[in-house]
PDB file of C-alpha atoms in Angstrom:
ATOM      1  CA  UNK A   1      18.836  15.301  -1.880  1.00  0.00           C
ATOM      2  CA  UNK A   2      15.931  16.821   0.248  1.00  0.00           C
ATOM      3  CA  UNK A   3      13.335  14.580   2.640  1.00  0.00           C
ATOM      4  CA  UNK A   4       9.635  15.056   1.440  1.00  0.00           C
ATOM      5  CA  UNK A   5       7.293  15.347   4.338  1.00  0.00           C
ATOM      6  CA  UNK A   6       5.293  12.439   5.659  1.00  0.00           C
ATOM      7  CA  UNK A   7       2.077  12.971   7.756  1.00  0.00           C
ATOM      8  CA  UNK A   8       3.458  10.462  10.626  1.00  0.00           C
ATOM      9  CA  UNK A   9       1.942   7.073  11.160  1.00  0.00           C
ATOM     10  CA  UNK A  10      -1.029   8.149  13.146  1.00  0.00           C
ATOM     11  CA  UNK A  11      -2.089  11.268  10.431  1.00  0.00           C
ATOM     12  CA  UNK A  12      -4.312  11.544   8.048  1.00  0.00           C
ATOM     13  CA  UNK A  13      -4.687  14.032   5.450  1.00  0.00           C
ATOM     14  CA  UNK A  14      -8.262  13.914   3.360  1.00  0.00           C
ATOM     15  CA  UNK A  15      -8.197  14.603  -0.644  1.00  0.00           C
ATOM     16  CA  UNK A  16      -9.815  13.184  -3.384  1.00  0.00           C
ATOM     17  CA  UNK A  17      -9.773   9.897  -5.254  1.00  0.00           C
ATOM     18  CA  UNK A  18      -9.070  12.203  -8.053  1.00  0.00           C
ATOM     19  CA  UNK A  19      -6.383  14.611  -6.759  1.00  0.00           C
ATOM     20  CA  UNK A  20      -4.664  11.485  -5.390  1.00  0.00           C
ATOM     21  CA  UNK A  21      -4.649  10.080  -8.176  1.00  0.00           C
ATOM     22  CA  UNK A  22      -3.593  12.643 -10.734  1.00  0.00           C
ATOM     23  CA  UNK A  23      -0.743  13.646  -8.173  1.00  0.00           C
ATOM     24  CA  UNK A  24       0.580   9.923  -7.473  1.00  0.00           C
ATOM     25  CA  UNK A  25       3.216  10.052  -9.600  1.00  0.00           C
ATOM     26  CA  UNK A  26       4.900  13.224  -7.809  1.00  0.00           C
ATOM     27  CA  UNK A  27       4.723  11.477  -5.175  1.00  0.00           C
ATOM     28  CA  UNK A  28       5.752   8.220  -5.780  1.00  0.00           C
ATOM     29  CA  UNK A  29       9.141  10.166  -7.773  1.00  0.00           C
ATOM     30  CA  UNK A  30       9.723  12.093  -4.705  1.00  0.00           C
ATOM     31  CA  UNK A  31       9.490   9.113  -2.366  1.00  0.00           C
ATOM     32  CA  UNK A  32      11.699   6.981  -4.808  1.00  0.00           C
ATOM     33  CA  UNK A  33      14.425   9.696  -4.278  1.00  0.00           C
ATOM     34  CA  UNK A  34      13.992  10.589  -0.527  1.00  0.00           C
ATOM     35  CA  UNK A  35      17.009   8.826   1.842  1.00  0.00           C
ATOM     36  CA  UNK A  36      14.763   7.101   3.718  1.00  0.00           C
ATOM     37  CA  UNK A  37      12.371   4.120   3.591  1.00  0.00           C
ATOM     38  CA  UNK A  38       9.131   5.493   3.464  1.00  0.00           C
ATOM     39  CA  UNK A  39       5.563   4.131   3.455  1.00  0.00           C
ATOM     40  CA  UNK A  40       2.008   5.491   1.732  1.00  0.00           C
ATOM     41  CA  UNK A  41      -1.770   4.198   2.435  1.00  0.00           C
ATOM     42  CA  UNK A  42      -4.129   5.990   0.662  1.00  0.00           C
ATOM     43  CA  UNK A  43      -7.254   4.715   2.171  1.00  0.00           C
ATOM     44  CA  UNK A  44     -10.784   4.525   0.759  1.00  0.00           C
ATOM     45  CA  UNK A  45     -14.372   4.868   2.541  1.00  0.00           C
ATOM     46  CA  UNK A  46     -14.860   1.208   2.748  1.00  0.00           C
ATOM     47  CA  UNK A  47     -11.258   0.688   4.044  1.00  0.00           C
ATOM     48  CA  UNK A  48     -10.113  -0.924   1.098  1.00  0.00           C
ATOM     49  CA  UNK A  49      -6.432   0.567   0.523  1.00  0.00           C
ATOM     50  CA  UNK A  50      -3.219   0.909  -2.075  1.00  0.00           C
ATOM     51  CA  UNK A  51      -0.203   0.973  -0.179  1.00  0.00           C
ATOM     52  CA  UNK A  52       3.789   1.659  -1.708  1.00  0.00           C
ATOM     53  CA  UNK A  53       6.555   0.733   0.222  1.00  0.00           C
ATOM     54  CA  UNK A  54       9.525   2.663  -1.081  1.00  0.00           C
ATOM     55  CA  UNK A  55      12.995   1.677   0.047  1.00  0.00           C
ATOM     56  CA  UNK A  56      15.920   4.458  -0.125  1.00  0.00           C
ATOM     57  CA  UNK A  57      17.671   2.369  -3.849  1.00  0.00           C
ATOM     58  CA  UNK A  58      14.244   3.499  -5.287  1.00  0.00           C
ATOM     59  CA  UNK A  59      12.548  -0.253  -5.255  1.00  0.00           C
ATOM     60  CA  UNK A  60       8.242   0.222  -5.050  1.00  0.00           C
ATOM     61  CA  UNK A  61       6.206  -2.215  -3.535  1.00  0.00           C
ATOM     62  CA  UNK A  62       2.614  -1.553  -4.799  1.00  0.00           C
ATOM     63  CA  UNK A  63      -0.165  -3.125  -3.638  1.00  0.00           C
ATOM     64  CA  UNK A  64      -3.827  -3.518  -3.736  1.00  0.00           C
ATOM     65  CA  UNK A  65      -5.634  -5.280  -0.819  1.00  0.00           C
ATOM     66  CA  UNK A  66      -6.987  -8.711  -1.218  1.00  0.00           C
ATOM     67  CA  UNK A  67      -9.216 -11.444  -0.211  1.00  0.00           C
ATOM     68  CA  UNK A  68      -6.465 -12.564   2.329  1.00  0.00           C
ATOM     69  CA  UNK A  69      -5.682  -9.486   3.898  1.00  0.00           C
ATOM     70  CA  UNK A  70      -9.292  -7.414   3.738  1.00  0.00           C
ATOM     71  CA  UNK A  71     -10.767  -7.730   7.006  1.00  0.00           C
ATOM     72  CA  UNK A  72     -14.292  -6.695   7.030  1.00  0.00           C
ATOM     73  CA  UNK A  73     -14.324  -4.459   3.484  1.00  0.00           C
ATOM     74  CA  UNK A  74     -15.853  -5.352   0.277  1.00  0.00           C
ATOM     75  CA  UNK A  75     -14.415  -8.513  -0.691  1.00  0.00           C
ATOM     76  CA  UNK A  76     -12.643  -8.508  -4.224  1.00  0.00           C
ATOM     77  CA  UNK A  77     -15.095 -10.329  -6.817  1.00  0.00           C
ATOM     78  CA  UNK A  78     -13.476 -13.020  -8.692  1.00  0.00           C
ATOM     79  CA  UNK A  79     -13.912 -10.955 -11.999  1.00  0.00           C
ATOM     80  CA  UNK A  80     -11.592  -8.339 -10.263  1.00  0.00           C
ATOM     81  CA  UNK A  81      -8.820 -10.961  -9.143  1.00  0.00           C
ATOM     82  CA  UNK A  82      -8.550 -12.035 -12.618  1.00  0.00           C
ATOM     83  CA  UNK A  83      -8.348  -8.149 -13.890  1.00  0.00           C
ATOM     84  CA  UNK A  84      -5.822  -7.677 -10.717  1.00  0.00           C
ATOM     85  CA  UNK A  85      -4.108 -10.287 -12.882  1.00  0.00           C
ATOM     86  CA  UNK A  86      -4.361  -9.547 -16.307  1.00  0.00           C
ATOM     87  CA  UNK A  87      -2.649  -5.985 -15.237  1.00  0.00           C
ATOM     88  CA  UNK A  88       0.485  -7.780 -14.078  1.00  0.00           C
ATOM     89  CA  UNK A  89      -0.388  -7.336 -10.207  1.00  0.00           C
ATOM     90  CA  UNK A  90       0.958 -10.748  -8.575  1.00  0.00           C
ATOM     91  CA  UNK A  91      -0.991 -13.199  -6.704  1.00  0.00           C
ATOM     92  CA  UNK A  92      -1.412 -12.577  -2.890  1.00  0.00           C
ATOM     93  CA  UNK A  93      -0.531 -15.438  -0.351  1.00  0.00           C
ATOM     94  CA  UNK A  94       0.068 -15.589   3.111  1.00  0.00           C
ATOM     95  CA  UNK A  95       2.907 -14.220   5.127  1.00  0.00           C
ATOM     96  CA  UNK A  96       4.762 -11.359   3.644  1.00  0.00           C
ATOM     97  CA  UNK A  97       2.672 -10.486   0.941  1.00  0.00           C
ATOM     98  CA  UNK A  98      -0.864 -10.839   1.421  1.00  0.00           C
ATOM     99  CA  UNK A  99      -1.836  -8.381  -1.027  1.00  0.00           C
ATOM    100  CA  UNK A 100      -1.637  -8.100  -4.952  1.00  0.00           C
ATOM    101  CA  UNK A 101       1.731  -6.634  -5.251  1.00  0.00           C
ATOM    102  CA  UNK A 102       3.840  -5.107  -8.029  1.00  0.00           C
ATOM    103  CA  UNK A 103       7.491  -4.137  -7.510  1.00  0.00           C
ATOM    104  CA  UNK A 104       9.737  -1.931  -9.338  1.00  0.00           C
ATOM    105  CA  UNK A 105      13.401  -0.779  -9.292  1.00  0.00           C
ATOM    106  CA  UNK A 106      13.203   1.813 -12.180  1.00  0.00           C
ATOM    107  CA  UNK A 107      11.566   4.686 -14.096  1.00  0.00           C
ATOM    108  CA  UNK A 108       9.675   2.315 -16.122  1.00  0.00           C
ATOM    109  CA  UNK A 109       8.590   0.369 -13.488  1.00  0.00           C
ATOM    110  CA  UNK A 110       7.891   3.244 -11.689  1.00  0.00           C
ATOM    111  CA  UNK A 111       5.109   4.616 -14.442  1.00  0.00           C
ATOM    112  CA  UNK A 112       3.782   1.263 -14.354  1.00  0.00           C
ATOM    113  CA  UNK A 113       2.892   1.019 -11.062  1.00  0.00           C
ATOM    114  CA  UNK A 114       1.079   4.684 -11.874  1.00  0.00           C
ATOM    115  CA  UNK A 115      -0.842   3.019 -14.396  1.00  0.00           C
ATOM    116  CA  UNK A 116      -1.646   0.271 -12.434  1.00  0.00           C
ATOM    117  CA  UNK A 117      -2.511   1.757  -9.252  1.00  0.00           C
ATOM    118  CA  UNK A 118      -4.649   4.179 -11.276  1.00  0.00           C
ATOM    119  CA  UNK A 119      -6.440   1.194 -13.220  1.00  0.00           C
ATOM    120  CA  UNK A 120      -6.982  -0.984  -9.874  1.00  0.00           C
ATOM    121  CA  UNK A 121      -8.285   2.036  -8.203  1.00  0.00           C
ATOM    122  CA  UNK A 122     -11.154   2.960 -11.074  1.00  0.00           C
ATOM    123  CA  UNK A 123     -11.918  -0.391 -12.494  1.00  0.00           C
ATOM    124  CA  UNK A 124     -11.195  -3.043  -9.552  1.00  0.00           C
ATOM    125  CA  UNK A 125     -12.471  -0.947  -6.270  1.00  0.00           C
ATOM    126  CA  UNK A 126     -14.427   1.146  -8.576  1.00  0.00           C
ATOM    127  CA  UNK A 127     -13.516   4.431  -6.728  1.00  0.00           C
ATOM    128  CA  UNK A 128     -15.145   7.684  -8.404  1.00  0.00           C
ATOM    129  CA  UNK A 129     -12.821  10.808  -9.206  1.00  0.00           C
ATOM    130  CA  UNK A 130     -14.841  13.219  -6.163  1.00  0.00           C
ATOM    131  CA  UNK A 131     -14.858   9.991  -3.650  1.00  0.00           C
ATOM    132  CA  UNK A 132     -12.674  11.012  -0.259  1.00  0.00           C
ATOM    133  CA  UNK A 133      -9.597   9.385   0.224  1.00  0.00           C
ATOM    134  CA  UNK A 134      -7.680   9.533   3.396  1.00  0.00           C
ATOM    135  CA  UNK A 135      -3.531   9.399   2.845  1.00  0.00           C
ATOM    136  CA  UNK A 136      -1.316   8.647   5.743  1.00  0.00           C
ATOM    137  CA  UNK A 137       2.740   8.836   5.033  1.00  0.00           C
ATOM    138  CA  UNK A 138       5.639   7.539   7.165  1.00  0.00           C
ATOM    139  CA  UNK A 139       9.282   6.742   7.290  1.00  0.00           C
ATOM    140  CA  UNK A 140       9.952   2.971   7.929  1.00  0.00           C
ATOM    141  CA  UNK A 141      12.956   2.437  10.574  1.00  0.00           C
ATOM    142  CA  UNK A 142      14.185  -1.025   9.697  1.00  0.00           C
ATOM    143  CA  UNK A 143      15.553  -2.431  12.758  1.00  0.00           C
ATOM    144  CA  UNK A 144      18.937  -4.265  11.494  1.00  0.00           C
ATOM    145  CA  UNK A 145      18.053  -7.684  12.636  1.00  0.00           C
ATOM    146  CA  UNK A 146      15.101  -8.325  10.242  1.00  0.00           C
ATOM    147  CA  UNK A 147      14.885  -9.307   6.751  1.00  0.00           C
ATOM    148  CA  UNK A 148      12.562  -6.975   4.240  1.00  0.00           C
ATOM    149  CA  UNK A 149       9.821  -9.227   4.130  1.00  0.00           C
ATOM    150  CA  UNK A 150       9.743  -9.445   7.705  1.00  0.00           C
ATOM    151  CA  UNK A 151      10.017  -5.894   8.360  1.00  0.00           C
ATOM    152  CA  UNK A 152       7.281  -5.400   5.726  1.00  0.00           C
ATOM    153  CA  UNK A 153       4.911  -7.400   7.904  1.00  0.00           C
ATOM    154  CA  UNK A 154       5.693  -5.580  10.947  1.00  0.00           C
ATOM    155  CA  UNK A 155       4.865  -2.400   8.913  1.00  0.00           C
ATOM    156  CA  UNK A 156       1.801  -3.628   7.987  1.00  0.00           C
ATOM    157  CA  UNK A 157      -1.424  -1.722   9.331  1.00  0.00           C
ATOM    158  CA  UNK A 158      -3.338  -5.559  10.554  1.00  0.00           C
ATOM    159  CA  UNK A 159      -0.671  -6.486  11.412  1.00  0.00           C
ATOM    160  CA  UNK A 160      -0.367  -3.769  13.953  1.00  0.00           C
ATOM    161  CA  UNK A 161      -4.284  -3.446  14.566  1.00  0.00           C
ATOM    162  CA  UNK A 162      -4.309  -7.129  15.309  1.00  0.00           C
ATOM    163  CA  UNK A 163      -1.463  -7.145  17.713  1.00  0.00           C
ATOM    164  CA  UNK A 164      -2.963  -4.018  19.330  1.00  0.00           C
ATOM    165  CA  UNK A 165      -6.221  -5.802  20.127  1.00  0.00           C
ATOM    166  CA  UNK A 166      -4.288  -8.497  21.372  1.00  0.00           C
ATOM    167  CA  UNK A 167      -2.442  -6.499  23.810  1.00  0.00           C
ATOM    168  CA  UNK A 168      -5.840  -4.638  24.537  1.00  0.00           C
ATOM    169  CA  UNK A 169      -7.260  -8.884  25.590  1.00  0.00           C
ATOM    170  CA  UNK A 170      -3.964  -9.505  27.819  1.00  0.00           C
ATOM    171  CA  UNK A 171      -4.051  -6.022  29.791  1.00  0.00           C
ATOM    172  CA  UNK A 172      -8.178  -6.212  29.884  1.00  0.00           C
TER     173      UNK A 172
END
């Protein structure tokens, strides 16, 4: 079984809301079957985000950012939490998952999270087809010591930004 390459953690490659979107579930079936644990951000213009986590059995973490986790983008209306809902997207709450999340193990599960991602994107963060997107791709090294949803928090792009600025306040 062959690797699929990942832009790194610190690449970017620009498409389109469309193109991403219409070629997500490639790439979600090639990152399902890769070795490796891999993560995807596919990032909008106002830095609202979908993310996957995809571990090498072929479970998918999908999520959509939220209220809890969204910084200084476009908060999430409350008429788009309850469509988040309605979809089958779970509730966000702090610690491990503080996004709307839907996981998978299976083909199924898999083309649900398609659907999903594709319906969230459209309807909820009301991207348009010819709207940039910026994707950045990279294999997850889980140190052996840490559980998943710790490791998953560690991975997470705050998460990092926040402990960079931190370390940028102790050196400065």
């Amino acid at each position: 079984m062959g690797k699929i390459h990942v832009t790194g953690y610190d690449n970017t490659v620009q498409s389109t809301v469309g193109s991403f979107i219409a070629n997500l579930p490639e790439m979600l079936g090639a990152m399902a079957v890769d070795p490796r644990c891999l993560v995807a951000i596919a990032e909008f213009a106002d830095v609202r985000y979908v993310q996957f986590w995809v571990e090498p059995n072929g479970r998918v973490i999908a999520e959509v950012i939220s209220n809890l986790n969204i910084g200084d983008a476009v908060a999430l209306t409350a008429h788009d939490e309850r469509v988040l809902r309605k979809m089958g997207w779970s509730e966000p709450s702090p610690g491990p998952n503080p996004n709307w999340r839907y996981e998978s193990s299976d083909v199924a599960g898999l083309m649900r999270v398609v659907l999903m991602t594709r319906h969230a994107v459209y309807e909820v963060l009301r991207e348009m087809p010819g709207n940039v997107v910026n994707l950045k791709t990279w294999e997850f090294k889980k140190p052996r010591d840490l559980r998943n949803d710790e490791v998953r928090t560690e991975a997470r792009v705050h998460y990092q930004a926040a402990l960079r600025e931190i370390a940028k306040q102790l050196d400065g």
